[in-house]
XYZ file of C-alpha atoms in Angstrom:
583
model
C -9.569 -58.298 -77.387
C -6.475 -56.618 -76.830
C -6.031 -54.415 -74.253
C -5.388 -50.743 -74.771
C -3.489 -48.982 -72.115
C -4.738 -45.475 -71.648
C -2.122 -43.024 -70.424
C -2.692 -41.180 -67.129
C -2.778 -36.973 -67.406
C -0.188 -35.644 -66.155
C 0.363 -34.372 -62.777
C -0.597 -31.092 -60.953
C 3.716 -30.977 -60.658
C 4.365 -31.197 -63.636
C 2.446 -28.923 -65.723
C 3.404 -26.447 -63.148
C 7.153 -27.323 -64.113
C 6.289 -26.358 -67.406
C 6.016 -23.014 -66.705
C 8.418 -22.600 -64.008
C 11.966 -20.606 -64.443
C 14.679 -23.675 -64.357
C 16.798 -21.963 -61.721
C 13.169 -22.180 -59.198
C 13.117 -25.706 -60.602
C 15.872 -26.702 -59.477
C 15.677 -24.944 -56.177
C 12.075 -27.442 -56.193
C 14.213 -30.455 -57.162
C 17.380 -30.228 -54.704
C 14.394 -30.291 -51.643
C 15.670 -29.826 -48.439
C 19.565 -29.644 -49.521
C 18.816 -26.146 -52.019
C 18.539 -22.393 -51.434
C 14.743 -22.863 -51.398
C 14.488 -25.480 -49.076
C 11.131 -25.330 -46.831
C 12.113 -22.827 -43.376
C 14.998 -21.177 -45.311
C 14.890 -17.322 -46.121
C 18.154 -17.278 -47.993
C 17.650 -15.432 -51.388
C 17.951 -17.409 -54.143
C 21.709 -16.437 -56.270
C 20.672 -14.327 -59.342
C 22.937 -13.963 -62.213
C 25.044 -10.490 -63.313
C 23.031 -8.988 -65.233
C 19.779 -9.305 -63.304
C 21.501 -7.778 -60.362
C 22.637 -4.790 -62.549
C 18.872 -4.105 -63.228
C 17.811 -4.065 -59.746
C 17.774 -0.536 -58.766
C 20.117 -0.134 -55.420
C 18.832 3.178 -53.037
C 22.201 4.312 -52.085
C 21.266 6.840 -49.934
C 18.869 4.858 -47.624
C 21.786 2.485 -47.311
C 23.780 4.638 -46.374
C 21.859 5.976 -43.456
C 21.178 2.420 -42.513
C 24.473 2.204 -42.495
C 25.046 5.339 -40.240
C 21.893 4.950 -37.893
C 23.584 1.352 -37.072
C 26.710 3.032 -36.023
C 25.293 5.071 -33.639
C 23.143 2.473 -32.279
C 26.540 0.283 -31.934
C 27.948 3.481 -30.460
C 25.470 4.310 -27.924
C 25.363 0.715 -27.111
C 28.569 0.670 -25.573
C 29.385 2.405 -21.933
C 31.952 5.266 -22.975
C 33.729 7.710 -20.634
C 33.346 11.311 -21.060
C 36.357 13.149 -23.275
C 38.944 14.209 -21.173
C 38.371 17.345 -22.105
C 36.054 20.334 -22.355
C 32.931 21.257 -19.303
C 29.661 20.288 -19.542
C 27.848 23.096 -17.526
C 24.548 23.175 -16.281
C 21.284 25.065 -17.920
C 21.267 27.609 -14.891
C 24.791 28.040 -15.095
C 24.422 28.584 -19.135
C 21.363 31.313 -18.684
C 23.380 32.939 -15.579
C 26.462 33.812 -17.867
C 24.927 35.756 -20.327
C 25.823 35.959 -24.169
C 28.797 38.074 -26.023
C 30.068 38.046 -29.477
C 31.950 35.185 -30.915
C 34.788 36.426 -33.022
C 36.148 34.065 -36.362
C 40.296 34.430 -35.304
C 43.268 33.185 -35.677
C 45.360 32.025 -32.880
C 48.836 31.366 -32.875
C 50.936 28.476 -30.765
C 53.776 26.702 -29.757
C 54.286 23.608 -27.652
C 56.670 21.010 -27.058
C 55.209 17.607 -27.478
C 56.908 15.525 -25.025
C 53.940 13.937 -22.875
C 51.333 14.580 -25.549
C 49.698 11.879 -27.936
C 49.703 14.253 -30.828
C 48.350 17.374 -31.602
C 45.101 16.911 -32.717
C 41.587 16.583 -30.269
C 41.702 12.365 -28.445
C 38.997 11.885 -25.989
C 40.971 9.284 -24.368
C 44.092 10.641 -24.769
C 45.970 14.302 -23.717
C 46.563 16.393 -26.721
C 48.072 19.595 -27.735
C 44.410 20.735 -28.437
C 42.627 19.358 -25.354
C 44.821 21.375 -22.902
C 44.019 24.435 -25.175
C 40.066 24.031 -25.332
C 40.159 23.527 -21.498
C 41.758 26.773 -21.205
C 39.928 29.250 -24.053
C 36.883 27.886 -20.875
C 38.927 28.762 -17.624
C 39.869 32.376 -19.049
C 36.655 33.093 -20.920
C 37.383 32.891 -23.983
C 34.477 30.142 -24.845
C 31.454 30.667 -23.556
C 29.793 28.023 -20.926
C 27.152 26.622 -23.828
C 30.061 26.037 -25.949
C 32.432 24.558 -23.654
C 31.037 20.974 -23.822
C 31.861 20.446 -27.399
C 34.596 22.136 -29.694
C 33.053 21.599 -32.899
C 30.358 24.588 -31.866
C 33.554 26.556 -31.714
C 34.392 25.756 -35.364
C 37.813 24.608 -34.361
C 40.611 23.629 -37.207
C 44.347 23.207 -36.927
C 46.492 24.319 -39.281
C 49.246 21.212 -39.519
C 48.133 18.320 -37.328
C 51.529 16.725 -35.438
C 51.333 13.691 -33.945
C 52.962 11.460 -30.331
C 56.179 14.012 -29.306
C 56.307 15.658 -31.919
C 56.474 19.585 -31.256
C 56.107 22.944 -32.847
C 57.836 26.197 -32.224
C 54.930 27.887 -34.622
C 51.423 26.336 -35.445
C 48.232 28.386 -36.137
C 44.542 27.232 -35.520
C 41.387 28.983 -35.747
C 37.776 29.200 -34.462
C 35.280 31.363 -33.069
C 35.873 33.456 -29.790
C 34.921 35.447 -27.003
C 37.674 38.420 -27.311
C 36.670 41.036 -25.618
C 39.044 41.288 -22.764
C 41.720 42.584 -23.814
C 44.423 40.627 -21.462
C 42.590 37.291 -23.176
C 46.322 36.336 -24.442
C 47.885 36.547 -21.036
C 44.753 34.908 -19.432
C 45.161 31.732 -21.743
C 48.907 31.391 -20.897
C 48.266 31.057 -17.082
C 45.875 28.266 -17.334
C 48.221 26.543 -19.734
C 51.510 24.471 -18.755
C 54.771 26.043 -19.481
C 54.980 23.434 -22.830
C 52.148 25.140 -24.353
C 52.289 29.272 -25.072
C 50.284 31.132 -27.086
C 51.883 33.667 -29.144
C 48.942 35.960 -30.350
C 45.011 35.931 -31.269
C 43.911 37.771 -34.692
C 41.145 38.838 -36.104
C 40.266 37.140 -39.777
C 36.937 37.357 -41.948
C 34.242 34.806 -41.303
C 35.766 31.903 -44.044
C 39.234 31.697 -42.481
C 40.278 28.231 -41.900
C 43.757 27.123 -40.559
C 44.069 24.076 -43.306
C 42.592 25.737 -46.290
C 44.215 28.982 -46.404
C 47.795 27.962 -45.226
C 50.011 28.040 -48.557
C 53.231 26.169 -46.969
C 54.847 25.141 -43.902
C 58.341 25.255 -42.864
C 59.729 22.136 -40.752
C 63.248 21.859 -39.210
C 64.881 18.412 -37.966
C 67.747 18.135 -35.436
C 70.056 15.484 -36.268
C 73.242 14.747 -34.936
C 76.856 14.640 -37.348
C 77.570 11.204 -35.772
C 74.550 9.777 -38.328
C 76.782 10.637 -41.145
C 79.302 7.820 -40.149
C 79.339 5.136 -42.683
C 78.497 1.942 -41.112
C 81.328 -0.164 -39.385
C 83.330 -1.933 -41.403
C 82.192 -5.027 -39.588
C 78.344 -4.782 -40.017
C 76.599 -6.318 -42.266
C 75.561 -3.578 -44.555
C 79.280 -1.936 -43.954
C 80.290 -5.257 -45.929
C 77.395 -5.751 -48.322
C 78.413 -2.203 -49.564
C 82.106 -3.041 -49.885
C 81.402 -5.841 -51.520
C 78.817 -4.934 -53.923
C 81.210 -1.870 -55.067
C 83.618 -4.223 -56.134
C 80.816 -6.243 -58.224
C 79.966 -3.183 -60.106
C 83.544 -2.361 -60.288
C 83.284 0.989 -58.470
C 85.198 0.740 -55.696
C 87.651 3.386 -56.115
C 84.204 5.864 -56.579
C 83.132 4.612 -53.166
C 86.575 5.265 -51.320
C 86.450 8.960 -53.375
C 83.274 9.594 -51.720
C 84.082 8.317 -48.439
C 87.317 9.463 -48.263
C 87.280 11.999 -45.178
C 85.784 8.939 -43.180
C 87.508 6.008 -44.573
C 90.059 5.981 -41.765
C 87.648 6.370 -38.971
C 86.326 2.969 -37.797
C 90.204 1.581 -38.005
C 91.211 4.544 -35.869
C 88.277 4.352 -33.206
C 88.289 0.792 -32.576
C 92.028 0.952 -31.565
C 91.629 3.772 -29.384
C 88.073 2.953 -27.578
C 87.647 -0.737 -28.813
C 90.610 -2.363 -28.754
C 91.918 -1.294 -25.373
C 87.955 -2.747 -23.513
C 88.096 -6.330 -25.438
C 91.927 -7.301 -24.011
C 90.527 -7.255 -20.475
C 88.136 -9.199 -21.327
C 88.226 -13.195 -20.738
C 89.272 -14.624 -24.135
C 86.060 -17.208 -23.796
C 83.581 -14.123 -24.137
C 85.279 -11.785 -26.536
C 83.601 -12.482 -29.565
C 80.189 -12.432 -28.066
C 80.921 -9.296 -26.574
C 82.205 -7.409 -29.572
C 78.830 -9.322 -31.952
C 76.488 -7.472 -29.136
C 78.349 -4.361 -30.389
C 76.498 -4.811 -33.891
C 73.121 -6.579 -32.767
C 70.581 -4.048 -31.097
C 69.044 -6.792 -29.664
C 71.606 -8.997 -28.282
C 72.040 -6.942 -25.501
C 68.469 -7.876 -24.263
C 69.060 -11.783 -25.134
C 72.073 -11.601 -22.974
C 69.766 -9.825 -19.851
C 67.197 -12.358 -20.389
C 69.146 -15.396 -20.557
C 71.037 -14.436 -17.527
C 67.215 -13.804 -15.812
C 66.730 -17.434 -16.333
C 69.384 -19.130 -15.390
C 70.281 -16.576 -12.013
C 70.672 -20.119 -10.502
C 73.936 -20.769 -12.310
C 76.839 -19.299 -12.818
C 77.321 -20.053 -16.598
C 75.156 -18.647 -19.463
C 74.703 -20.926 -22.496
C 73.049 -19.174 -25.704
C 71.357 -22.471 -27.758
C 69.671 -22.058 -30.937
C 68.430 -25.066 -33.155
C 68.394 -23.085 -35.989
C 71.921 -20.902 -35.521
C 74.333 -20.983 -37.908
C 77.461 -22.569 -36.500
C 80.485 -20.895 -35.339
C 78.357 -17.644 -35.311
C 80.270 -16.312 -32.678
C 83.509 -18.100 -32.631
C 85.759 -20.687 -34.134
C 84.626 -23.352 -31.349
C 81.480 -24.239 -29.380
C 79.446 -21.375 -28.292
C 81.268 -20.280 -24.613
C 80.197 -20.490 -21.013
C 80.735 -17.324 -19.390
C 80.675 -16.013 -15.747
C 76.985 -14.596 -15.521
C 78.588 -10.856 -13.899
C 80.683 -10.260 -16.368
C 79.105 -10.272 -19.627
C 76.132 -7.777 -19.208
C 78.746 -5.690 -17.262
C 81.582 -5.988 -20.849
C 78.948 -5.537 -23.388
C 77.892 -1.968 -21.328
C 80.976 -0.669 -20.966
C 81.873 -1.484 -24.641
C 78.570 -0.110 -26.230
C 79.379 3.579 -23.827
C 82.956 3.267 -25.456
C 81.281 3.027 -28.862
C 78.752 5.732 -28.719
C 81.382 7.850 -27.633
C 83.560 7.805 -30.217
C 80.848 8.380 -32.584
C 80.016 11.258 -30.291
C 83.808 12.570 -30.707
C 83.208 12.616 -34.403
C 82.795 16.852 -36.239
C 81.753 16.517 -39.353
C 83.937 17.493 -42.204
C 83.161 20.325 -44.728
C 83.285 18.216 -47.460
C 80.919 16.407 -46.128
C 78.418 19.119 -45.370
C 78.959 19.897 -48.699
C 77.705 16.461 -50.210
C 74.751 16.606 -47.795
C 73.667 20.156 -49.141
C 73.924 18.909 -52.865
C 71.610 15.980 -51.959
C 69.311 18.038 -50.441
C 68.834 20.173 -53.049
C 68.087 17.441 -55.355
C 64.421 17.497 -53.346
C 63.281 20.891 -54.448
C 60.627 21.060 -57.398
C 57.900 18.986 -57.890
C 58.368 15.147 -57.358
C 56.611 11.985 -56.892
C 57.153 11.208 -53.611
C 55.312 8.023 -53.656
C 58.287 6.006 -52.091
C 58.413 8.573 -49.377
C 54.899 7.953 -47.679
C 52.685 4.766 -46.947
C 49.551 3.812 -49.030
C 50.466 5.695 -52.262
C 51.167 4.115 -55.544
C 53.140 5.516 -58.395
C 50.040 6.841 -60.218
C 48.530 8.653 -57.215
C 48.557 11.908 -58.192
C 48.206 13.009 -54.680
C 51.856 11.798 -54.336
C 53.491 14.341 -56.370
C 54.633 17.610 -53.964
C 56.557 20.495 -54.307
C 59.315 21.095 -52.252
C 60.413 25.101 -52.404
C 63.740 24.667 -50.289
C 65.816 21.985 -48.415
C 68.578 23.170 -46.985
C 71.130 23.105 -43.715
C 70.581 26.496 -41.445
C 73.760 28.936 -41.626
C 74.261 27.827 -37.768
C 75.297 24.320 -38.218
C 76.747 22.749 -37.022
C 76.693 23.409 -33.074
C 77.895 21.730 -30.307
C 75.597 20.735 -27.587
C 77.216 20.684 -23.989
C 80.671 20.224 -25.552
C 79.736 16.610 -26.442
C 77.460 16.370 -29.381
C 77.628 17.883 -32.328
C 74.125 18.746 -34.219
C 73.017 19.807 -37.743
C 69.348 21.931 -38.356
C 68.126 21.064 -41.354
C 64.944 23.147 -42.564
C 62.552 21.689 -45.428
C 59.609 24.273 -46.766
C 57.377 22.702 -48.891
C 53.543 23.263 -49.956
C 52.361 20.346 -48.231
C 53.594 16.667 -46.539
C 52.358 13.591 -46.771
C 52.320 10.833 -43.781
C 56.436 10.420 -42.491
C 57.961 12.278 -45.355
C 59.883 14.459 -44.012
C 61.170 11.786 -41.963
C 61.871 9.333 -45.033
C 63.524 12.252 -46.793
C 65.834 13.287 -43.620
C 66.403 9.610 -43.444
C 66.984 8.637 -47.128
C 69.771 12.292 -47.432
C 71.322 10.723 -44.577
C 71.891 7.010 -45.628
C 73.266 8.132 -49.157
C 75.785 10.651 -47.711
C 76.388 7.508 -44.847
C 76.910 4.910 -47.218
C 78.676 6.672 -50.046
C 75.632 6.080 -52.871
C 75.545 8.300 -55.649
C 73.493 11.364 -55.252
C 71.267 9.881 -58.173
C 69.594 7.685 -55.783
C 67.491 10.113 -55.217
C 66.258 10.459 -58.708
C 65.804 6.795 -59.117
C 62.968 7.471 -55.618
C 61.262 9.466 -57.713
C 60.714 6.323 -60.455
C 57.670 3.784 -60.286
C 60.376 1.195 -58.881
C 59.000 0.594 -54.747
C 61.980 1.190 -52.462
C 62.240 0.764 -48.843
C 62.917 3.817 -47.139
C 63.008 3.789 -43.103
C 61.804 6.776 -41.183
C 63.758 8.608 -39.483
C 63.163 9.002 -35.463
C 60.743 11.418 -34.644
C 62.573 12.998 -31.850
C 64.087 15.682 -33.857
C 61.367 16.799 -36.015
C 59.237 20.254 -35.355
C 57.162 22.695 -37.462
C 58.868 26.132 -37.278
C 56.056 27.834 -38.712
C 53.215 27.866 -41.243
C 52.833 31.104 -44.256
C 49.877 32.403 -45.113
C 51.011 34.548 -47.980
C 47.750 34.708 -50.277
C 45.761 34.892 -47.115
C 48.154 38.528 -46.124
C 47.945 39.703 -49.715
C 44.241 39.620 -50.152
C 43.188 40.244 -46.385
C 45.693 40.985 -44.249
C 45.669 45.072 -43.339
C 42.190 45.583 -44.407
C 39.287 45.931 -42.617
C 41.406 46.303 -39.620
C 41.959 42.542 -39.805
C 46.256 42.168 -39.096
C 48.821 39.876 -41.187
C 49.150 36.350 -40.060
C 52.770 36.141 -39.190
C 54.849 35.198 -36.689
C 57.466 37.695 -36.855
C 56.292 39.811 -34.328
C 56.860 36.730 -32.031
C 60.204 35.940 -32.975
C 62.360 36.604 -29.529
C 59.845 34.964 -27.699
C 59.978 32.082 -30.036
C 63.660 31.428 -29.873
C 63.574 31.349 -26.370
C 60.526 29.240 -26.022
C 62.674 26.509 -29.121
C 65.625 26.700 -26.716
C 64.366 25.664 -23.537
C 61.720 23.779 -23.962
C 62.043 22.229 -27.331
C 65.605 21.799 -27.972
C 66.887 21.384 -24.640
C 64.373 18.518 -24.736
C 65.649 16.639 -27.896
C 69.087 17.253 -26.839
C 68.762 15.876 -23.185
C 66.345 12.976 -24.712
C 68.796 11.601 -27.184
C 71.805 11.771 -24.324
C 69.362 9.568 -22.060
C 67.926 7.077 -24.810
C 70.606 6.858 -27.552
C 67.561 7.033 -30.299
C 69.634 8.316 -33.601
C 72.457 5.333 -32.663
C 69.581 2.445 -32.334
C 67.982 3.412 -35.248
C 71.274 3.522 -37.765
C 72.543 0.816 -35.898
C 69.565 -1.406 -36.367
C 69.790 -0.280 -40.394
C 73.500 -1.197 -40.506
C 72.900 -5.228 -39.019
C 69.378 -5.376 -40.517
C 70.585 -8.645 -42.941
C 68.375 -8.121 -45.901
C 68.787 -6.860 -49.311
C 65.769 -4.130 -49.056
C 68.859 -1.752 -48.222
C 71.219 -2.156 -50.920
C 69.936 0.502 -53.368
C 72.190 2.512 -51.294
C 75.081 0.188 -52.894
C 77.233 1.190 -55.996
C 74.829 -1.589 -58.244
C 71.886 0.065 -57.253
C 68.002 -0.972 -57.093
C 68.597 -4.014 -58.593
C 71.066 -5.281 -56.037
C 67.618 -5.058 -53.165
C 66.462 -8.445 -55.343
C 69.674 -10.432 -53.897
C 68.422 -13.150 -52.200
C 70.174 -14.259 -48.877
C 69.905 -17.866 -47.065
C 67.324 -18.891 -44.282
C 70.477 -19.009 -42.068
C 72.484 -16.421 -42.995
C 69.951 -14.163 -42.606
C 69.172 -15.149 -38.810
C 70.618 -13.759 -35.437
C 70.509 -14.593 -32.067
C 68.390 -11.283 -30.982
C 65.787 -11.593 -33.480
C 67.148 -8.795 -36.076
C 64.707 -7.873 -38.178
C 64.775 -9.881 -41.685
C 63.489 -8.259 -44.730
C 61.568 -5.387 -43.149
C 63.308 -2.132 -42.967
C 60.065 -0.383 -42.321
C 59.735 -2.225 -39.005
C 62.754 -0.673 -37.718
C 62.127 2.657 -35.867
C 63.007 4.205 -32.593
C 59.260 5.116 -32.216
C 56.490 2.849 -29.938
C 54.438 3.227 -32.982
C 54.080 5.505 -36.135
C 54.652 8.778 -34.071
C 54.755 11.608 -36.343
C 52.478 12.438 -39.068
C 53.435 15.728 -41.183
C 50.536 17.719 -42.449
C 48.628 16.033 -45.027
């Protein structure tokens, strides 16, 4: 009989396989090596649209979020701020309470010394040495004195590391009964800090919202109006690309009260320094001339080899004869340092020597004016695109003051410029003072400024921060709905004006004048511009934008000193990004 071979059920697995989803299956299948392996916790991938159907609770994510932040906070050993009193309950009930007034109180300071403007518990501000002394003259009560938000403080136009202010405004909540309050605030502060006046305002006042425009001025000296030497890099790149776009009698036209200078200069202050000089070292001396950095190279070499008496600069990578027609030179350790020195003073002052020419004040006030309207200013700030519309600003007036130029100790000779615009975005007004500048410099066409206002990214360096301060902010709608009524005053800073000017001249201006003398910043910073060797520049060139895509060799681009390659924006005279204009 033949056999019959009966066929066993199936197992418990896999009729439970038949109803199982295939991605659990395969979780099943892959054992220990898939997301579902036995001990793991790790949720299983789901697709798209099942995550779009699972309902997310933003808000209890959120304050997960913001409850582990404070833990995280708290978790860590912090210092008290550097500023304000934390008093003690006795001390609080023995003082009593008076009426808080909503005012208005209006400052100057220089900000040499300060990190900014704006409240740092690690750091001295503008507003920390205020808040300390609304609490020494009683002006803030002891319960308030710990913490300035219970004050309601805002500033009207934050500035940031040195930069200072000859008028700023901020407002919060006061004790101002005494009527010597003013005078009582001044003594506790240093003489960098004054405050002008207090006023009363209505209970909604703030400093940012209700301020309609600000006015800023910038100190710059005529020597940044040079063009650069004919010998630097950017000197030659413009020379050259002039006669590419066949415009080189345009560029002579519009540097023609300058076009004589550099020849001039370098045979009265160059020329006579480099023929004392040992014939071996002369053409590393007059490269450190135009390479910020070689001076330090020099210095540091010479640090490491104080056991010699020669100094050999070696580079792999250098191009050759960068410096001469032979080998690079030995020279006597002493002397170098001492001929580079003596040559960079010569330098600086013959640019110091320089007045500035009325036709050339001339150009600079027609390029200015090309600012005022409303622009996109996108190229102007950091983090903004073209489309932002948070980049477009109006500009109401850009212009040089009716007392430029001046001469400063008989040496320098300065320019004020003054800019008044609605609002500034992060370093604008130092990209704008900076990009004026390099187009009356370099000879461009004043239409370089329209092309900034296109979707085309530009680099535009900012200028140093040294000579930037806000005059003043206006609160014009502010005075026409409020101001005389309800025996509330205008918020103005007229009334303040002598005391003003004096306060600008000694301790603001004196201290960008004597600054600059000591550090040199405005000749670093156009300096480093004129040998930085990369195309990101040459929009300032009679081709235009499209000559900033030329492409330069590995080599050529490279120089002993580390200049920077192919990032103008890393050039500044600042330790870091030191001024931010009010946002």
């Amino acid at each position: 009989m033949a056999s019959t071979t009966q066929e066993s059920p199936p197992s418990r697995d896999i009729r439970n396989q038949a109803n199982t989803p295939i991605d659990s299956r395969r979780g099943q299948e892959a054992g220990s090596r898939g997301p579902r392996a036995r001990g793991s916790h790790k949720k299983r991938d789901m697709g798209r649209a099942e995550w779009s159907r699972k309902p997310v609770d933003k808000r209890a994510r959120n304050e997960a979020e913001q409850e582990d932040a404070k833990r995280r906070k708290l978790s860590h050993e912090e210092q008290p701020a550097n500023y304000g009193v934390e008093f003690s309950k006795e001390e609080i009930d023995s003082e009593g309470r008076k009426p808080k007034r909503k005012v208005a109180v209006m400052i100057g300071y220089s900000g040499s010394g300060y990190k900014g403007m704006q409240l740092n518990p690690r750091e001295k501000t503008i507003e920390g040495d205020l808040f300390d002394a609304f609490i020494a003259a009683g002006a803030i009560s002891k319960a308030n004195a710990n913490d300035p938000k219970k004050s309601s403080l805002v500033r009207c136009a934050r500035t940031d590391k040195g930069v200072h202010a000859a008028g700023n405004l901020i407002s919060l909540k006061l004790i101002i009964e005494d009527s010597n309050i003013v005078k009582k605030i001044n003594e506790n502060l240093s003489p960098q800090i004054r405050v002008w006046g207090i006023e009363r305002t209505n209970g909604s006042f703030s400093a940012y919202q209700f301020c309609d425009s600000r006015i800023y001025e910038y100190l710059i000296p005529t020597h940044c109006f040079l063009p650069p030497h004919p010998e630097s890099f950017l000197g030659k790149q413009l020379v050259e690309l002039a006669k590419e776009a066949d415009d080189l009698k345009g560029y002579n036209e519009r540097q023609e009260d300058v076009l004589q200078f550099w020849a001039e200069n370098d045979e009265k202050y160059t020329k006579p320094i480099l023929e004392t000089l040992d014939s071996s070292i002369r053409p590393l001396v007059l490269k450190a001339l135009f390479n910020a950095n070689l001076e330090s190279l020099v210095e540091e070499n010479l640090e490491k080899q104080s056991n010699t008496d020669q100094i050999r600069l070696t580079n792999s990578e250098r191009e050759p004869n960068l410096f001469s027609s032979g080998t690079p030179s030995s020279t006597s350790s002493p002397s170098l340092p001492q001929a580079i020195k003596s040559l960079k003073t010569a330098y600086i002052a013959a640019k110091r020597a320089y007045r500035i020419s009325p036709s050339r004040l001339s150009r600079l006030r027609s390029v200015l004016s090309l600012y005022i309207g409303t622009h996109n200013f996108h190229n102007y700030t950091i983090g903004k695109t073209p489309r932002d519309p948070s980049s477009k600003r109006n500009i109401k007036s850009f212009s040089v003051s009716p007392t430029s130029p001046f001469l400063i100790n008989n040496n320098s000779e300065y320019l004020s410029l003054k800019v008044h615009g609605q609002s500034f975005m992060m370093h604008q007004i130092r990209k704008m003072v900076s990009m004026a500048t390099l187009i009356v410099r370099c000879g461009c066409p004043e239409s370089r400024i329209q092309d900034a206002y296109l979707p085309s990214l530009i680099s535009i360096p900012k200028a140093p921060g040294l000579g930037l301060l806000l005059e003043r902010p206006l609160f014009e709608s502010y005075n026409t709905h409020y101001g005389g009524k309800d025996g509330r005053a205008k918020l103005d800073f007229e009334p303040f004006q002598q005391e003003m000017e004096e306060f600008k001249q000694r301790e603001i201006y004196q201290r960008i004048f004597a600054d600059e003398e000591r550090e040199n910043q405005f000749h670093s910073f156009f300096a480093s511009l004129d040998n930085c060797r990369s195309a990101q520049l040459l929009y300032l060139s009679s081709v235009g934008v499209p000559a900033t895509k030329k492409v330069f060799t590995t080599s050529a681009q490279r120089e002993v000193g580390g200049v920077v390659e192919g990032n103008v924006d890393a050039i500044s005279s600042d330790e870091e990004d030191m001024a931010m204009e009010d946002a």
